[in-house]
Amino acid sequence: MRRDPLIALRPWESPEVISWGRLPMNAVDRRNDALSLDGSWHFQLVPAPGASSGEWTRIDVPGAWTLQDVGDLPQYTNFRMPWGEFPPTSPTANPTGVYERSVDIPAEWAGRRIVLQVGAAESVLLVHVNGHPAGISKDSHLAAEFDLSDVVRPGGSATLRLTVIKWSDASHIEDQDQWWHAGITRSVLLYATDALHLGDVTVQARRDGRLRVDCQVRNASGALPEGWYVTGALEGHQLLAQDTEFDRLNADDMRVSDFLGEARLRTTVRNVRPWTAETPELYELTVRLHRADGSVADTSHHRVGFRDVEIRGRDLLVNGERVLIRGVNRHDFHPLTGRTVTADDMRADLVVMKRFGFNAIRTAHYPNDPTLLDLADELGFYVVDEANIESHDHAHEIADDPRYLAAFVDRVSRMVLRDKNHPSVIIWSLGNESDYGANHDAAAGWVRRHDPTRPLQYEGAAKLDWSDETVASDIVCPMYAPIEDCVAHALSGKQTKPLIQCEYSHAMGNSNGTLADHWAAIESTPGLQGGFIWEFWDHGILQRVNDGRPAGRAGVGLYDNGVAAPGHRWAYGGDFGETIHDGAFIADGVVFPDRTPKPAMYEHREIAAPVRLTYDQGVLLVHNRQHFRTLEWLTAEWHLVRADGDPPTTLCTPAELPDVLPRESAAVPLPFPLPESPESEAWLTLRVTTAGDEAWAPRGTEVCLPQVRLGSTETTAAPVPAAGPSAEVDDEGLLVHPMLASPPVLSLWRAPTDNDEIGGMAARWRDWGLDALIRKVVDVRREGAGVTVVAEYATGGGTVRHEQLITPVAGGLRIEETAELPDTLDDVARVGTVFETIAGFDLLEWHGQGPWESYPDRSAGAPVGHHSLAVDELFTPYLRPQESGGRHGVRRFALSAPDATRLTVELGAPSQVSATRHRAEDLTAAAHHDELVPRPGCVVHLDAAHRGLGTASCGPDTSSQYLIAPGIHRWIWTLRVP
């Protein structure tokens, strides 16, 4: 039996074979003129390449077969390979998908060059047409094109067979922290060109208006004909103003040779509007290739942004300005379709990012779908475009392995060739977490020669010595470096390159603590220029609970506000029966799988706000924190909240924003009189919204909520006279109250966050026994109407003494508490009180920070005010249940029921408070939210001290100022039932 020559090559076992029959990458976009082959294909899954045919079924293209119920499921690993073979070997059990369909070739394509484009295939693609081999391609995240002119007949039908092999030598350099999928994940196209066609177009547009367009021309029929030429037209409003519809470009450097010709077009645009992330001005460019008779043989359309990128000293400059990079890492992801995303999906991603203050994206860790860059150009983002190279599990061996040299250079160069004309791309990245070796240097050399207009970066090159000027990275881009180390480097006198962290502030679960502290250091330290939060998405896949299978495309509508519908859940590593996996580490984004923002997004929004306020000694300043834009695109209103009433008084008035240049400030008059007493607590907030429609937000969209304090930060606890009957305390010294289902007791434990678990704090707390405190009553003393209860809690770190003084007051009870922690308990989760209410309370109103969740080291984005939410909306459904729902700086709160029953708590000082339907032990025991059963009452925590969140799941823990020290902790609260 004659063997298939492509199978005989066994390309999945040879890193030297990176392609065969594949056309060169280029920046000529053929998507608009192509015949789409997306849709339903015949499909069979076989256990290994060359295995006997299996059962044919139907499958959607594009789409990962791992999410289409064909028998092969997703698997998540962080850096471990999902099998034990060493590079370049792949496992014998190697799922292989065979896609097949017939295509009618348009008769009008007769005599033309016919090209197949497969947008992405994981991980090896073999192409056959009418039984004839047409090509091979590797690289799961870039398109592959094949010339089919010799194997198809216009006016007839052709049978396309695309064979995709899941595992290969290439898998060892696609070892990214994400789900392992397989299949054809981007669109499949068929298009035709003239034999004489544009082979490539390279655009260079400078901020001063200079435009250069380099064109490569090819002839599939042989030598280039005599007399061909190229023209270009640039469309822009400034040209219309000069009564010229198009600005004609002239070829001034043209030569003709066999097969390949080159033409260079130049012009200068007067009064150009430069492109930046804040002002994403684009001009339409059309390049036309003409035959000798003047007819058009080929056309290429581009959107041009005029901008410069350079590094000067230790500053990265865009159009001559030092910009702060407020970035986020982004994967192509969708909870139903995996890495297959639509243009609408991508636009929705970028709209959310824009509304929450992000101005930069790192395409972690591969070139994203090309439409993303079109949208980044349009909406305004700075992009670090990253090559599809990560060899995490075998990084050291592969970095210098000459067998992988071609693959490194191929992946980096093809990314650059595809994306070079996008103004949004300001930095090239050589990949991620692949150590550093000769293969990186080779790829860097190619980039520097081909595109000297952009810097390049690679974390692995600079990680051992941030001051080394010889390595292949123009930017020091560490991962999760403590901010203290970054500041020390900037002040050391040894810094020679910009420091922009490629990953920082790991967003796993309830996280992103100290983000405001991080940015305070960046903004005040020359040489530090920002970074990219890890990451945008929680990669939860919607899963049917009853059978453990992905919901697939049928899952649309089965989730909302971050929560999966009954019978479904967000799956993470291990949920599809895989034995090698890394659990919930895939759930580390600032948005939930359905793109619902997590509370940390509001923290980032305020830190990145275009407008800030400061108030000092009676002077109120408005600051424009942008780099290129004035405040004309914004409108605002003033809100004043005073805390001397119940509920607090709120005043509103329109605000007139001053005419402030970028990075400048202006004084404005106070919109309201100052509080009469300096002890009065008043907060002035500027609610800033869009004045008109933006590409990413309609008119009236909230942009930020900067706030300043007028008066004291502390409330003063007024004397409370005794009134009413004696406090009811049982024989165990526990408070008995008709509104409480369980009495107030000491709490030192929280349901561990992902940071707590991975950072090791939760294990220490368990060793101390803080999750199961045993209370021993030492003394119960009655003095008049009041009762003092002394209890001790034995822990593995010593005995904690807890004292409560319960005193009747008008309408309620005043509880004064003291907890003394021994020196050995030097880092607990919380110190405070926990109690549970009876059923019926479903609304929480509070005066403090909000309305979204906040914690001591993540509270800059939660303004002080009077807030109100349903109790069921206070809880944040992080994919793995954990501590959530807290509100920081609460002064007073009230729980109310539909029958007007109301329970009020007044706090002696601003405190951390939570009210949810779940005990800490409920959350700790659950792996997914479908396992949680809400309790009928409210579980209420009043914390005198609450540990910060930090980002210790991957990065620094919280700062020392947010840790809970041993010693004596005191807090006072008053419980009233009007």
mmCIF file with all atom_site columns, C-alpha atoms in Angstrom, residues 270-417:
data_model
loop_
_atom_site.group_PDB
_atom_site.id
_atom_site.type_symbol
_atom_site.label_atom_id
_atom_site.label_alt_id
_atom_site.label_comp_id
_atom_site.label_asym_id
_atom_site.label_entity_id
_atom_site.label_seq_id
_atom_site.pdbx_PDB_ins_code
_atom_site.Cartn_x
_atom_site.Cartn_y
_atom_site.Cartn_z
_atom_site.occupancy
_atom_site.B_iso_or_equiv
_atom_site.pdbx_formal_charge
_atom_site.auth_seq_id
_atom_site.auth_comp_id
_atom_site.auth_asym_id
_atom_site.auth_atom_id
_atom_site.pdbx_PDB_model_num
ATOM 1   C CA . ARG A 1 270 ? 0.680   68.066 6.322   1.00 0.00 ? 270 ARG A CA 1
ATOM 2   C CA . ASN A 1 271 ? -0.966  68.820 9.666   1.00 0.00 ? 271 ASN A CA 1
ATOM 3   C CA . VAL A 1 272 ? -1.021  65.130 10.466  1.00 0.00 ? 272 VAL A CA 1
ATOM 4   C CA . ARG A 1 273 ? -2.992  63.924 13.446  1.00 0.00 ? 273 ARG A CA 1
ATOM 5   C CA . PRO A 1 274 ? -0.660  61.509 15.252  1.00 0.00 ? 274 PRO A CA 1
ATOM 6   C CA . TRP A 1 275 ? -1.814  58.147 16.558  1.00 0.00 ? 275 TRP A CA 1
ATOM 7   C CA . THR A 1 276 ? -1.635  57.365 20.287  1.00 0.00 ? 276 THR A CA 1
ATOM 8   C CA . ALA A 1 277 ? -3.622  55.077 22.564  1.00 0.00 ? 277 ALA A CA 1
ATOM 9   C CA . GLU A 1 278 ? -5.510  58.167 23.774  1.00 0.00 ? 278 GLU A CA 1
ATOM 10  C CA . THR A 1 279 ? -6.014  59.593 20.275  1.00 0.00 ? 279 THR A CA 1
ATOM 11  C CA . PRO A 1 280 ? -6.142  56.646 17.874  1.00 0.00 ? 280 PRO A CA 1
ATOM 12  C CA . GLU A 1 281 ? -6.223  58.621 14.613  1.00 0.00 ? 281 GLU A CA 1
ATOM 13  C CA . LEU A 1 282 ? -6.195  56.395 11.525  1.00 0.00 ? 282 LEU A CA 1
ATOM 14  C CA . TYR A 1 283 ? -5.869  57.151 7.811   1.00 0.00 ? 283 TYR A CA 1
ATOM 15  C CA . GLU A 1 284 ? -7.062  54.847 5.015   1.00 0.00 ? 284 GLU A CA 1
ATOM 16  C CA . LEU A 1 285 ? -4.292  53.766 2.653   1.00 0.00 ? 285 LEU A CA 1
ATOM 17  C CA . THR A 1 286 ? -4.900  51.930 -0.603  1.00 0.00 ? 286 THR A CA 1
ATOM 18  C CA . VAL A 1 287 ? -2.006  50.398 -2.526  1.00 0.00 ? 287 VAL A CA 1
ATOM 19  C CA . ARG A 1 288 ? -2.612  49.300 -6.115  1.00 0.00 ? 288 ARG A CA 1
ATOM 20  C CA . LEU A 1 289 ? -0.486  47.155 -8.377  1.00 0.00 ? 289 LEU A CA 1
ATOM 21  C CA . HIS A 1 290 ? -0.948  47.996 -12.073 1.00 0.00 ? 290 HIS A CA 1
ATOM 22  C CA . ARG A 1 291 ? -0.198  46.095 -15.222 1.00 0.00 ? 291 ARG A CA 1
ATOM 23  C CA . ALA A 1 292 ? 1.551   47.884 -18.052 1.00 0.00 ? 292 ALA A CA 1
ATOM 24  C CA . ASP A 1 293 ? -1.780  48.943 -19.547 1.00 0.00 ? 293 ASP A CA 1
ATOM 25  C CA . GLY A 1 294 ? -2.781  50.662 -16.298 1.00 0.00 ? 294 GLY A CA 1
ATOM 26  C CA . SER A 1 295 ? -5.336  48.073 -15.227 1.00 0.00 ? 295 SER A CA 1
ATOM 27  C CA . VAL A 1 296 ? -5.272  47.034 -11.576 1.00 0.00 ? 296 VAL A CA 1
ATOM 28  C CA . ALA A 1 297 ? -3.826  43.608 -10.897 1.00 0.00 ? 297 ALA A CA 1
ATOM 29  C CA . ASP A 1 298 ? -3.988  43.690 -7.093  1.00 0.00 ? 298 ASP A CA 1
ATOM 30  C CA . THR A 1 299 ? -5.046  45.959 -4.241  1.00 0.00 ? 299 THR A CA 1
ATOM 31  C CA . SER A 1 300 ? -4.186  46.145 -0.558  1.00 0.00 ? 300 SER A CA 1
ATOM 32  C CA . HIS A 1 301 ? -5.970  48.261 2.052   1.00 0.00 ? 301 HIS A CA 1
ATOM 33  C CA . HIS A 1 302 ? -4.369  49.451 5.288   1.00 0.00 ? 302 HIS A CA 1
ATOM 34  C CA . ARG A 1 303 ? -5.267  51.716 8.163   1.00 0.00 ? 303 ARG A CA 1
ATOM 35  C CA . VAL A 1 304 ? -2.283  53.894 8.935   1.00 0.00 ? 304 VAL A CA 1
ATOM 36  C CA . GLY A 1 305 ? -1.417  55.490 12.253  1.00 0.00 ? 305 GLY A CA 1
ATOM 37  C CA . PHE A 1 306 ? 1.344   58.106 12.298  1.00 0.00 ? 306 PHE A CA 1
ATOM 38  C CA . ARG A 1 307 ? 3.461   57.599 15.407  1.00 0.00 ? 307 ARG A CA 1
ATOM 39  C CA . ASP A 1 308 ? 7.028   57.133 16.634  1.00 0.00 ? 308 ASP A CA 1
ATOM 40  C CA . VAL A 1 309 ? 8.320   54.685 19.223  1.00 0.00 ? 309 VAL A CA 1
ATOM 41  C CA . GLU A 1 310 ? 11.803  54.966 20.685  1.00 0.00 ? 310 GLU A CA 1
ATOM 42  C CA . ILE A 1 311 ? 13.818  54.335 23.793  1.00 0.00 ? 311 ILE A CA 1
ATOM 43  C CA . ARG A 1 312 ? 15.766  57.305 25.037  1.00 0.00 ? 312 ARG A CA 1
ATOM 44  C CA . GLY A 1 313 ? 17.900  56.542 28.047  1.00 0.00 ? 313 GLY A CA 1
ATOM 45  C CA . ARG A 1 314 ? 15.701  54.634 30.459  1.00 0.00 ? 314 ARG A CA 1
ATOM 46  C CA . ASP A 1 315 ? 12.418  55.911 29.020  1.00 0.00 ? 315 ASP A CA 1
ATOM 47  C CA . LEU A 1 316 ? 10.114  54.356 26.450  1.00 0.00 ? 316 LEU A CA 1
ATOM 48  C CA . LEU A 1 317 ? 8.687   57.204 24.368  1.00 0.00 ? 317 LEU A CA 1
ATOM 49  C CA . VAL A 1 318 ? 5.635   57.351 22.143  1.00 0.00 ? 318 VAL A CA 1
ATOM 50  C CA . ASN A 1 319 ? 5.673   60.448 19.961  1.00 0.00 ? 319 ASN A CA 1
ATOM 51  C CA . GLY A 1 320 ? 8.368   61.864 22.181  1.00 0.00 ? 320 GLY A CA 1
ATOM 52  C CA . GLU A 1 321 ? 6.383   61.447 25.397  1.00 0.00 ? 321 GLU A CA 1
ATOM 53  C CA . ARG A 1 322 ? 7.167   59.125 28.283  1.00 0.00 ? 322 ARG A CA 1
ATOM 54  C CA . VAL A 1 323 ? 3.942   57.118 28.593  1.00 0.00 ? 323 VAL A CA 1
ATOM 55  C CA . LEU A 1 324 ? 2.909   54.991 31.542  1.00 0.00 ? 324 LEU A CA 1
ATOM 56  C CA . ILE A 1 325 ? 2.048   51.445 30.477  1.00 0.00 ? 325 ILE A CA 1
ATOM 57  C CA . ARG A 1 326 ? -1.142  50.402 32.242  1.00 0.00 ? 326 ARG A CA 1
ATOM 58  C CA . GLY A 1 327 ? -1.330  46.988 30.712  1.00 0.00 ? 327 GLY A CA 1
ATOM 59  C CA . VAL A 1 328 ? -2.972  43.605 30.991  1.00 0.00 ? 328 VAL A CA 1
ATOM 60  C CA . ASN A 1 329 ? -2.007  40.222 29.550  1.00 0.00 ? 329 ASN A CA 1
ATOM 61  C CA . ARG A 1 330 ? -4.588  38.736 27.210  1.00 0.00 ? 330 ARG A CA 1
ATOM 62  C CA . HIS A 1 331 ? -5.268  35.293 25.757  1.00 0.00 ? 331 HIS A CA 1
ATOM 63  C CA . ASP A 1 332 ? -7.709  34.542 22.975  1.00 0.00 ? 332 ASP A CA 1
ATOM 64  C CA . PHE A 1 333 ? -10.456 32.973 25.081  1.00 0.00 ? 333 PHE A CA 1
ATOM 65  C CA . HIS A 1 334 ? -14.163 32.267 25.238  1.00 0.00 ? 334 HIS A CA 1
ATOM 66  C CA . PRO A 1 335 ? -15.886 30.045 27.856  1.00 0.00 ? 335 PRO A CA 1
ATOM 67  C CA . LEU A 1 336 ? -17.781 28.116 25.179  1.00 0.00 ? 336 LEU A CA 1
ATOM 68  C CA . THR A 1 337 ? -15.363 28.032 22.260  1.00 0.00 ? 337 THR A CA 1
ATOM 69  C CA . GLY A 1 338 ? -11.922 28.218 23.861  1.00 0.00 ? 338 GLY A CA 1
ATOM 70  C CA . ARG A 1 339 ? -9.422  30.039 21.639  1.00 0.00 ? 339 ARG A CA 1
ATOM 71  C CA . THR A 1 340 ? -11.955 30.613 18.869  1.00 0.00 ? 340 THR A CA 1
ATOM 72  C CA . VAL A 1 341 ? -13.171 34.187 19.221  1.00 0.00 ? 341 VAL A CA 1
ATOM 73  C CA . THR A 1 342 ? -15.223 36.436 16.982  1.00 0.00 ? 342 THR A CA 1
ATOM 74  C CA . ALA A 1 343 ? -14.644 40.081 16.110  1.00 0.00 ? 343 ALA A CA 1
ATOM 75  C CA . ASP A 1 344 ? -17.515 40.968 18.437  1.00 0.00 ? 344 ASP A CA 1
ATOM 76  C CA . ASP A 1 345 ? -15.874 38.986 21.244  1.00 0.00 ? 345 ASP A CA 1
ATOM 77  C CA . MET A 1 346 ? -12.611 40.823 20.791  1.00 0.00 ? 346 MET A CA 1
ATOM 78  C CA . ARG A 1 347 ? -14.240 44.236 20.585  1.00 0.00 ? 347 ARG A CA 1
ATOM 79  C CA . ALA A 1 348 ? -16.103 43.475 23.806  1.00 0.00 ? 348 ALA A CA 1
ATOM 80  C CA . ASP A 1 349 ? -12.802 42.546 25.475  1.00 0.00 ? 349 ASP A CA 1
ATOM 81  C CA . LEU A 1 350 ? -11.175 45.811 24.481  1.00 0.00 ? 350 LEU A CA 1
ATOM 82  C CA . VAL A 1 351 ? -14.202 47.898 25.414  1.00 0.00 ? 351 VAL A CA 1
ATOM 83  C CA . VAL A 1 352 ? -14.074 46.486 28.947  1.00 0.00 ? 352 VAL A CA 1
ATOM 84  C CA . MET A 1 353 ? -10.335 47.129 29.145  1.00 0.00 ? 353 MET A CA 1
ATOM 85  C CA . LYS A 1 354 ? -10.745 50.683 27.934  1.00 0.00 ? 354 LYS A CA 1
ATOM 86  C CA . ARG A 1 355 ? -13.532 51.442 30.380  1.00 0.00 ? 355 ARG A CA 1
ATOM 87  C CA . PHE A 1 356 ? -11.380 50.263 33.258  1.00 0.00 ? 356 PHE A CA 1
ATOM 88  C CA . GLY A 1 357 ? -8.324  52.327 32.415  1.00 0.00 ? 357 GLY A CA 1
ATOM 89  C CA . PHE A 1 358 ? -6.067  49.890 30.561  1.00 0.00 ? 358 PHE A CA 1
ATOM 90  C CA . ASN A 1 359 ? -4.049  51.372 27.724  1.00 0.00 ? 359 ASN A CA 1
ATOM 91  C CA . ALA A 1 360 ? -1.827  48.411 26.816  1.00 0.00 ? 360 ALA A CA 1
ATOM 92  C CA . ILE A 1 361 ? -2.058  44.694 26.000  1.00 0.00 ? 361 ILE A CA 1
ATOM 93  C CA . ARG A 1 362 ? 0.550   41.963 25.959  1.00 0.00 ? 362 ARG A CA 1
ATOM 94  C CA . THR A 1 363 ? -0.595  39.148 23.675  1.00 0.00 ? 363 THR A CA 1
ATOM 95  C CA . ALA A 1 364 ? 0.211   36.370 26.106  1.00 0.00 ? 364 ALA A CA 1
ATOM 96  C CA . HIS A 1 365 ? 1.851   34.226 24.935  1.00 0.00 ? 365 HIS A CA 1
ATOM 97  C CA . TYR A 1 366 ? 1.385   34.130 21.170  1.00 0.00 ? 366 TYR A CA 1
ATOM 98  C CA . PRO A 1 367 ? 0.122   36.398 18.396  1.00 0.00 ? 367 PRO A CA 1
ATOM 99  C CA . ASN A 1 368 ? -3.578  36.847 19.039  1.00 0.00 ? 368 ASN A CA 1
ATOM 100 C CA . ASP A 1 369 ? -6.228  36.699 16.339  1.00 0.00 ? 369 ASP A CA 1
ATOM 101 C CA . PRO A 1 370 ? -5.289  39.364 13.740  1.00 0.00 ? 370 PRO A CA 1
ATOM 102 C CA . THR A 1 371 ? -8.597  41.141 14.232  1.00 0.00 ? 371 THR A CA 1
ATOM 103 C CA . LEU A 1 372 ? -7.478  42.065 17.736  1.00 0.00 ? 372 LEU A CA 1
ATOM 104 C CA . LEU A 1 373 ? -4.774  44.329 16.319  1.00 0.00 ? 373 LEU A CA 1
ATOM 105 C CA . ASP A 1 374 ? -7.251  45.973 13.941  1.00 0.00 ? 374 ASP A CA 1
ATOM 106 C CA . LEU A 1 375 ? -9.369  46.798 16.974  1.00 0.00 ? 375 LEU A CA 1
ATOM 107 C CA . ALA A 1 376 ? -6.381  47.916 19.047  1.00 0.00 ? 376 ALA A CA 1
ATOM 108 C CA . ASP A 1 377 ? -5.482  50.338 16.247  1.00 0.00 ? 377 ASP A CA 1
ATOM 109 C CA . GLU A 1 378 ? -9.042  51.634 16.194  1.00 0.00 ? 378 GLU A CA 1
ATOM 110 C CA . LEU A 1 379 ? -9.815  51.852 19.905  1.00 0.00 ? 379 LEU A CA 1
ATOM 111 C CA . GLY A 1 380 ? -6.341  52.831 21.068  1.00 0.00 ? 380 GLY A CA 1
ATOM 112 C CA . PHE A 1 381 ? -4.019  50.369 22.818  1.00 0.00 ? 381 PHE A CA 1
ATOM 113 C CA . TYR A 1 382 ? -0.275  49.944 23.003  1.00 0.00 ? 382 TYR A CA 1
ATOM 114 C CA . VAL A 1 383 ? 0.486   46.311 22.174  1.00 0.00 ? 383 VAL A CA 1
ATOM 115 C CA . VAL A 1 384 ? 3.407   44.073 23.069  1.00 0.00 ? 384 VAL A CA 1
ATOM 116 C CA . ASP A 1 385 ? 3.122   41.480 20.323  1.00 0.00 ? 385 ASP A CA 1
ATOM 117 C CA . GLU A 1 386 ? 4.497   38.181 21.611  1.00 0.00 ? 386 GLU A CA 1
ATOM 118 C CA . ALA A 1 387 ? 5.777   35.255 19.579  1.00 0.00 ? 387 ALA A CA 1
ATOM 119 C CA . ASN A 1 388 ? 4.340   31.782 20.098  1.00 0.00 ? 388 ASN A CA 1
ATOM 120 C CA . ILE A 1 389 ? 7.341   30.451 22.004  1.00 0.00 ? 389 ILE A CA 1
ATOM 121 C CA . GLU A 1 390 ? 7.199   29.029 25.501  1.00 0.00 ? 390 GLU A CA 1
ATOM 122 C CA . SER A 1 391 ? 9.230   25.972 26.497  1.00 0.00 ? 391 SER A CA 1
ATOM 123 C CA . HIS A 1 392 ? 8.560   26.273 30.216  1.00 0.00 ? 392 HIS A CA 1
ATOM 124 C CA . ASP A 1 393 ? 8.989   22.639 31.208  1.00 0.00 ? 393 ASP A CA 1
ATOM 125 C CA . HIS A 1 394 ? 12.208  22.189 29.200  1.00 0.00 ? 394 HIS A CA 1
ATOM 126 C CA . ALA A 1 395 ? 13.298  25.793 28.820  1.00 0.00 ? 395 ALA A CA 1
ATOM 127 C CA . HIS A 1 396 ? 17.011  25.419 29.500  1.00 0.00 ? 396 HIS A CA 1
ATOM 128 C CA . GLU A 1 397 ? 17.515  22.550 27.058  1.00 0.00 ? 397 GLU A CA 1
ATOM 129 C CA . ILE A 1 398 ? 15.571  24.111 24.180  1.00 0.00 ? 398 ILE A CA 1
ATOM 130 C CA . ALA A 1 399 ? 16.939  27.685 24.339  1.00 0.00 ? 399 ALA A CA 1
ATOM 131 C CA . ASP A 1 400 ? 20.288  26.541 22.882  1.00 0.00 ? 400 ASP A CA 1
ATOM 132 C CA . ASP A 1 401 ? 19.090  23.454 20.992  1.00 0.00 ? 401 ASP A CA 1
ATOM 133 C CA . PRO A 1 402 ? 19.985  23.987 17.297  1.00 0.00 ? 402 PRO A CA 1
ATOM 134 C CA . ARG A 1 403 ? 17.169  21.651 16.305  1.00 0.00 ? 403 ARG A CA 1
ATOM 135 C CA . TYR A 1 404 ? 14.745  24.359 17.443  1.00 0.00 ? 404 TYR A CA 1
ATOM 136 C CA . LEU A 1 405 ? 16.668  27.296 15.943  1.00 0.00 ? 405 LEU A CA 1
ATOM 137 C CA . ALA A 1 406 ? 14.585  27.448 12.771  1.00 0.00 ? 406 ALA A CA 1
ATOM 138 C CA . ALA A 1 407 ? 11.356  27.251 14.748  1.00 0.00 ? 407 ALA A CA 1
ATOM 139 C CA . PHE A 1 408 ? 12.331  30.204 16.972  1.00 0.00 ? 408 PHE A CA 1
ATOM 140 C CA . VAL A 1 409 ? 13.310  32.413 14.034  1.00 0.00 ? 409 VAL A CA 1
ATOM 141 C CA . ASP A 1 410 ? 10.307  31.292 12.002  1.00 0.00 ? 410 ASP A CA 1
ATOM 142 C CA . ARG A 1 411 ? 7.773   32.085 14.712  1.00 0.00 ? 411 ARG A CA 1
ATOM 143 C CA . VAL A 1 412 ? 9.218   35.477 15.571  1.00 0.00 ? 412 VAL A CA 1
ATOM 144 C CA . SER A 1 413 ? 9.748   36.558 11.959  1.00 0.00 ? 413 SER A CA 1
ATOM 145 C CA . ARG A 1 414 ? 6.291   35.464 10.799  1.00 0.00 ? 414 ARG A CA 1
ATOM 146 C CA . MET A 1 415 ? 4.689   37.423 13.647  1.00 0.00 ? 415 MET A CA 1
ATOM 147 C CA . VAL A 1 416 ? 6.609   40.543 12.631  1.00 0.00 ? 416 VAL A CA 1
ATOM 148 C CA . LEU A 1 417 ? 5.767   40.098 8.955   1.00 0.00 ? 417 LEU A CA 1
#
